[in-house]
mmCIF file of C-alpha atoms in Angstrom:
data_model
loop_
_atom_site.group_PDB
_atom_site.id
_atom_site.type_symbol
_atom_site.label_atom_id
_atom_site.label_comp_id
_atom_site.label_asym_id
_atom_site.label_seq_id
_atom_site.Cartn_x
_atom_site.Cartn_y
_atom_site.Cartn_z
ATOM 1 C CA UNK A 1 1.155 -5.467 -17.713
ATOM 2 C CA UNK A 2 -0.241 -4.682 -20.784
ATOM 3 C CA UNK A 3 -0.565 -1.822 -22.887
ATOM 4 C CA UNK A 4 -2.448 -1.083 -25.948
ATOM 5 C CA UNK A 5 -2.522 2.236 -27.572
ATOM 6 C CA UNK A 6 -5.464 3.832 -29.365
ATOM 7 C CA UNK A 7 -5.897 6.746 -31.600
ATOM 8 C CA UNK A 8 -8.186 7.844 -33.852
ATOM 9 C CA UNK A 9 -8.067 11.263 -36.291
ATOM 10 C CA UNK A 10 -4.566 11.713 -34.588
ATOM 11 C CA UNK A 11 -0.708 10.925 -35.322
ATOM 12 C CA UNK A 12 1.458 9.916 -32.142
ATOM 13 C CA UNK A 13 5.704 10.430 -33.450
ATOM 14 C CA UNK A 14 7.839 7.506 -31.634
ATOM 15 C CA UNK A 15 8.583 9.877 -29.121
ATOM 16 C CA UNK A 16 5.096 10.361 -27.738
ATOM 17 C CA UNK A 17 4.658 6.803 -27.622
ATOM 18 C CA UNK A 18 7.886 5.826 -25.312
ATOM 19 C CA UNK A 19 6.536 8.358 -23.507
ATOM 20 C CA UNK A 20 2.680 7.220 -23.040
ATOM 21 C CA UNK A 21 4.395 3.537 -23.122
ATOM 22 C CA UNK A 22 6.853 4.931 -19.702
ATOM 23 C CA UNK A 23 4.251 6.832 -17.490
ATOM 24 C CA UNK A 24 1.794 4.372 -18.472
ATOM 25 C CA UNK A 25 4.158 1.600 -16.798
ATOM 26 C CA UNK A 26 5.426 3.257 -13.751
ATOM 27 C CA UNK A 27 1.119 3.059 -13.063
ATOM 28 C CA UNK A 28 1.916 -0.945 -11.394
ATOM 29 C CA UNK A 29 3.849 0.758 -8.398
ATOM 30 C CA UNK A 30 0.198 2.202 -7.270
ATOM 31 C CA UNK A 31 -1.372 -1.108 -7.522
ATOM 32 C CA UNK A 32 0.666 -5.222 -8.860
ATOM 33 C CA UNK A 33 -2.319 -6.653 -9.322
ATOM 34 C CA UNK A 34 -2.940 -4.162 -13.054
ATOM 35 C CA UNK A 35 -3.195 -7.033 -15.415
ATOM 36 C CA UNK A 36 -4.427 -2.956 -18.434
ATOM 37 C CA UNK A 37 -3.885 -0.814 -19.363
ATOM 38 C CA UNK A 38 -6.062 0.886 -22.388
ATOM 39 C CA UNK A 39 -4.913 5.119 -23.621
ATOM 40 C CA UNK A 40 -7.521 6.059 -26.468
ATOM 41 C CA UNK A 41 -6.881 9.909 -28.090
ATOM 42 C CA UNK A 42 -8.979 11.641 -30.403
ATOM 43 C CA UNK A 43 -9.274 14.863 -32.029
ATOM 44 C CA UNK A 44 -12.487 16.408 -32.560
ATOM 45 C CA UNK A 45 -12.339 19.449 -33.714
ATOM 46 C CA UNK A 46 -10.066 21.447 -32.106
ATOM 47 C CA UNK A 47 -9.502 20.083 -28.421
ATOM 48 C CA UNK A 48 -7.602 15.956 -27.210
ATOM 49 C CA UNK A 49 -9.337 13.788 -25.575
ATOM 50 C CA UNK A 50 -7.909 10.900 -22.981
ATOM 51 C CA UNK A 51 -9.214 8.786 -22.390
ATOM 52 C CA UNK A 52 -7.083 5.160 -20.045
ATOM 53 C CA UNK A 53 -9.251 2.283 -18.627
ATOM 54 C CA UNK A 54 -6.968 0.635 -15.705
ATOM 55 C CA UNK A 55 -8.197 -3.289 -15.883
ATOM 56 C CA UNK A 56 -6.654 -5.375 -12.597
ATOM 57 C CA UNK A 57 -8.368 -8.424 -10.467
ATOM 58 C CA UNK A 58 -11.181 -6.776 -9.173
ATOM 59 C CA UNK A 59 -10.949 -3.606 -9.556
ATOM 60 C CA UNK A 60 -11.289 -0.774 -13.343
ATOM 61 C CA UNK A 61 -10.285 2.744 -12.804
ATOM 62 C CA UNK A 62 -11.418 5.533 -16.029
ATOM 63 C CA UNK A 63 -10.519 8.868 -16.727
ATOM 64 C CA UNK A 64 -10.944 10.394 -19.235
ATOM 65 C CA UNK A 65 -9.742 14.745 -19.372
ATOM 66 C CA UNK A 66 -9.745 16.789 -22.053
ATOM 67 C CA UNK A 67 -7.811 19.944 -23.607
ATOM 68 C CA UNK A 68 -6.270 21.772 -26.648
ATOM 69 C CA UNK A 69 -2.932 20.662 -26.268
ATOM 70 C CA UNK A 70 -2.242 16.344 -26.805
ATOM 71 C CA UNK A 71 0.420 16.370 -24.121
ATOM 72 C CA UNK A 72 -1.923 18.074 -21.474
ATOM 73 C CA UNK A 73 -4.914 16.293 -21.999
ATOM 74 C CA UNK A 74 -2.174 12.872 -21.203
ATOM 75 C CA UNK A 75 -1.251 13.834 -18.478
ATOM 76 C CA UNK A 76 -3.925 15.292 -17.117
ATOM 77 C CA UNK A 77 -5.885 11.738 -17.633
ATOM 78 C CA UNK A 78 -3.119 10.247 -15.985
ATOM 79 C CA UNK A 79 -2.457 11.706 -13.238
ATOM 80 C CA UNK A 80 -6.120 11.759 -12.708
ATOM 81 C CA UNK A 81 -5.884 7.875 -13.048
ATOM 82 C CA UNK A 82 -2.921 7.801 -10.217
ATOM 83 C CA UNK A 83 -5.711 9.499 -7.736
ATOM 84 C CA UNK A 84 -8.108 6.942 -7.598
ATOM 85 C CA UNK A 85 -5.493 4.829 -7.708
ATOM 86 C CA UNK A 86 -3.990 5.595 -4.398
ATOM 87 C CA UNK A 87 -7.822 5.948 -3.155
ATOM 88 C CA UNK A 88 -8.246 2.200 -4.715
ATOM 89 C CA UNK A 89 -5.263 0.960 -2.560
ATOM 90 C CA UNK A 90 -5.848 3.034 0.295
ATOM 91 C CA UNK A 91 -8.885 1.641 0.725
ATOM 92 C CA UNK A 92 -8.549 -1.290 0.154
ATOM 93 C CA UNK A 93 -5.038 -1.747 2.763
ATOM 94 C CA UNK A 94 -7.112 -0.020 5.501
ATOM 95 C CA UNK A 95 -9.831 -2.561 4.637
ATOM 96 C CA UNK A 96 -6.826 -5.829 4.848
ATOM 97 C CA UNK A 97 -6.716 -4.243 8.564
ATOM 98 C CA UNK A 98 -10.449 -3.659 9.162
ATOM 99 C CA UNK A 99 -10.429 -7.618 8.918
ATOM 100 C CA UNK A 100 -6.886 -8.412 10.583
ATOM 101 C CA UNK A 101 -8.307 -6.839 14.240
ATOM 102 C CA UNK A 102 -12.309 -8.153 13.768
ATOM 103 C CA UNK A 103 -10.189 -11.234 12.974
ATOM 104 C CA UNK A 104 -8.247 -10.880 16.172
ATOM 105 C CA UNK A 105 -11.438 -9.448 18.347
ATOM 106 C CA UNK A 106 -13.379 -12.740 17.289
ATOM 107 C CA UNK A 107 -10.488 -14.910 18.598
ATOM 108 C CA UNK A 108 -10.366 -13.247 21.784
ATOM 109 C CA UNK A 109 -14.309 -13.600 21.680
ATOM 110 C CA UNK A 110 -13.700 -17.247 21.602
ATOM 111 C CA UNK A 111 -11.055 -17.199 24.261
ATOM 112 C CA UNK A 112 -13.297 -16.099 26.241
ATOM 113 C CA UNK A 113 -15.691 -19.406 25.305
ATOM 114 C CA UNK A 114 -12.508 -22.255 26.024
ATOM 115 C CA UNK A 115 -13.724 -24.006 28.803
ATOM 116 C CA UNK A 116 -11.470 -23.727 31.631
ATOM 117 C CA UNK A 117 -9.563 -27.351 33.079
ATOM 118 C CA UNK A 118 -11.830 -29.168 36.133
ATOM 119 C CA UNK A 119 -8.360 -30.914 37.212
ATOM 120 C CA UNK A 120 -4.914 -29.765 38.640
ATOM 121 C CA UNK A 121 -2.173 -30.568 38.101
ATOM 122 C CA UNK A 122 -0.837 -32.720 41.872
ATOM 123 C CA UNK A 123 2.428 -35.071 40.162
ATOM 124 C CA UNK A 124 4.891 -34.332 38.314
ATOM 125 C CA UNK A 125 7.365 -37.597 37.722
ATOM 126 C CA UNK A 126 10.256 -36.990 34.691
ATOM 127 C CA UNK A 127 11.719 -39.768 33.038
ATOM 128 C CA UNK A 128 14.530 -41.005 30.522
ATOM 129 C CA UNK A 129 12.369 -42.266 27.270
ATOM 130 C CA UNK A 130 15.596 -45.233 26.114
ATOM 131 C CA UNK A 131 15.475 -46.642 22.899
ATOM 132 C CA UNK A 132 13.244 -50.346 22.965
ATOM 133 C CA UNK A 133 10.760 -52.853 20.683
ATOM 134 C CA UNK A 134 6.897 -52.052 21.607
ATOM 135 C CA UNK A 135 7.211 -55.794 22.936
ATOM 136 C CA UNK A 136 9.914 -54.630 25.421
ATOM 137 C CA UNK A 137 7.364 -51.452 26.183
ATOM 138 C CA UNK A 138 4.557 -53.934 26.987
ATOM 139 C CA UNK A 139 6.422 -55.725 29.271
ATOM 140 C CA UNK A 140 7.305 -52.440 31.568
ATOM 141 C CA UNK A 141 3.994 -51.308 31.556
ATOM 142 C CA UNK A 142 2.673 -54.741 32.585
ATOM 143 C CA UNK A 143 5.295 -55.025 35.077
ATOM 144 C CA UNK A 144 5.564 -52.051 36.102
ATOM 145 C CA UNK A 145 1.607 -51.736 36.813
ATOM 146 C CA UNK A 146 1.355 -48.025 34.922
ATOM 147 C CA UNK A 147 -1.816 -47.439 32.087
ATOM 148 C CA UNK A 148 0.705 -45.579 29.811
ATOM 149 C CA UNK A 149 4.556 -45.851 28.938
ATOM 150 C CA UNK A 150 6.898 -43.360 26.169
ATOM 151 C CA UNK A 151 9.584 -44.458 24.752
ATOM 152 C CA UNK A 152 12.245 -44.305 21.945
ATOM 153 C CA UNK A 153 11.459 -47.021 19.369
ATOM 154 C CA UNK A 154 14.800 -48.829 18.058
ATOM 155 C CA UNK A 155 13.810 -49.890 14.822
ATOM 156 C CA UNK A 156 13.181 -45.660 13.351
ATOM 157 C CA UNK A 157 13.966 -43.542 16.349
ATOM 158 C CA UNK A 158 10.522 -41.634 17.165
ATOM 159 C CA UNK A 159 8.948 -41.203 20.114
ATOM 160 C CA UNK A 160 6.296 -43.974 20.905
ATOM 161 C CA UNK A 161 3.572 -44.207 23.557
ATOM 162 C CA UNK A 162 2.093 -47.392 24.204
ATOM 163 C CA UNK A 163 -0.974 -47.696 26.363
ATOM 164 C CA UNK A 164 -3.139 -50.133 28.070
ATOM 165 C CA UNK A 165 -6.812 -50.129 26.980
ATOM 166 C CA UNK A 166 -10.153 -51.239 28.730
ATOM 167 C CA UNK A 167 -10.177 -54.764 26.838
ATOM 168 C CA UNK A 168 -6.813 -55.724 28.524
ATOM 169 C CA UNK A 169 -5.150 -55.028 24.669
ATOM 170 C CA UNK A 170 -2.709 -52.770 24.213
ATOM 171 C CA UNK A 171 -3.143 -49.038 21.735
ATOM 172 C CA UNK A 172 0.417 -47.784 20.663
ATOM 173 C CA UNK A 173 0.424 -44.218 19.325
ATOM 174 C CA UNK A 174 3.336 -43.232 16.512
ATOM 175 C CA UNK A 175 4.340 -39.734 14.801
#
């Protein structure tokens, strides 16, 4: 976060500049997407005017305060900016939560629209997939008269599926 201090008709000592930098850099705890913070101090007759502008991704906050003492006007302006940042953070948090619940509700509604499976599972077979080549799997497919066979490919040790196509050829599914 970059902090810029501008003065008009006012002189700031090093202690005050350090105080201002410290306080403005603490604004990052309210929003971690703050990119730039500007503080403008000016004096008109006997009144000190402090203006703080905080800019970030998607927001811009400005606060202006007047007081007879420079530090008092800065503290009032800083409190105003903190209040605005807290409000913006709460608003964004509420929006994120609302969007999450909106997504859950959309998912639940779409879940109800999913087509129900027509058939029931009537037979379950379990077997040990043994390592073999695709050619050996084709021979086993023909020998047992099945539509498909699941096997471990001996060359790359991955799970494959060999199936019989309608035209009599074979199809191989590899991961």
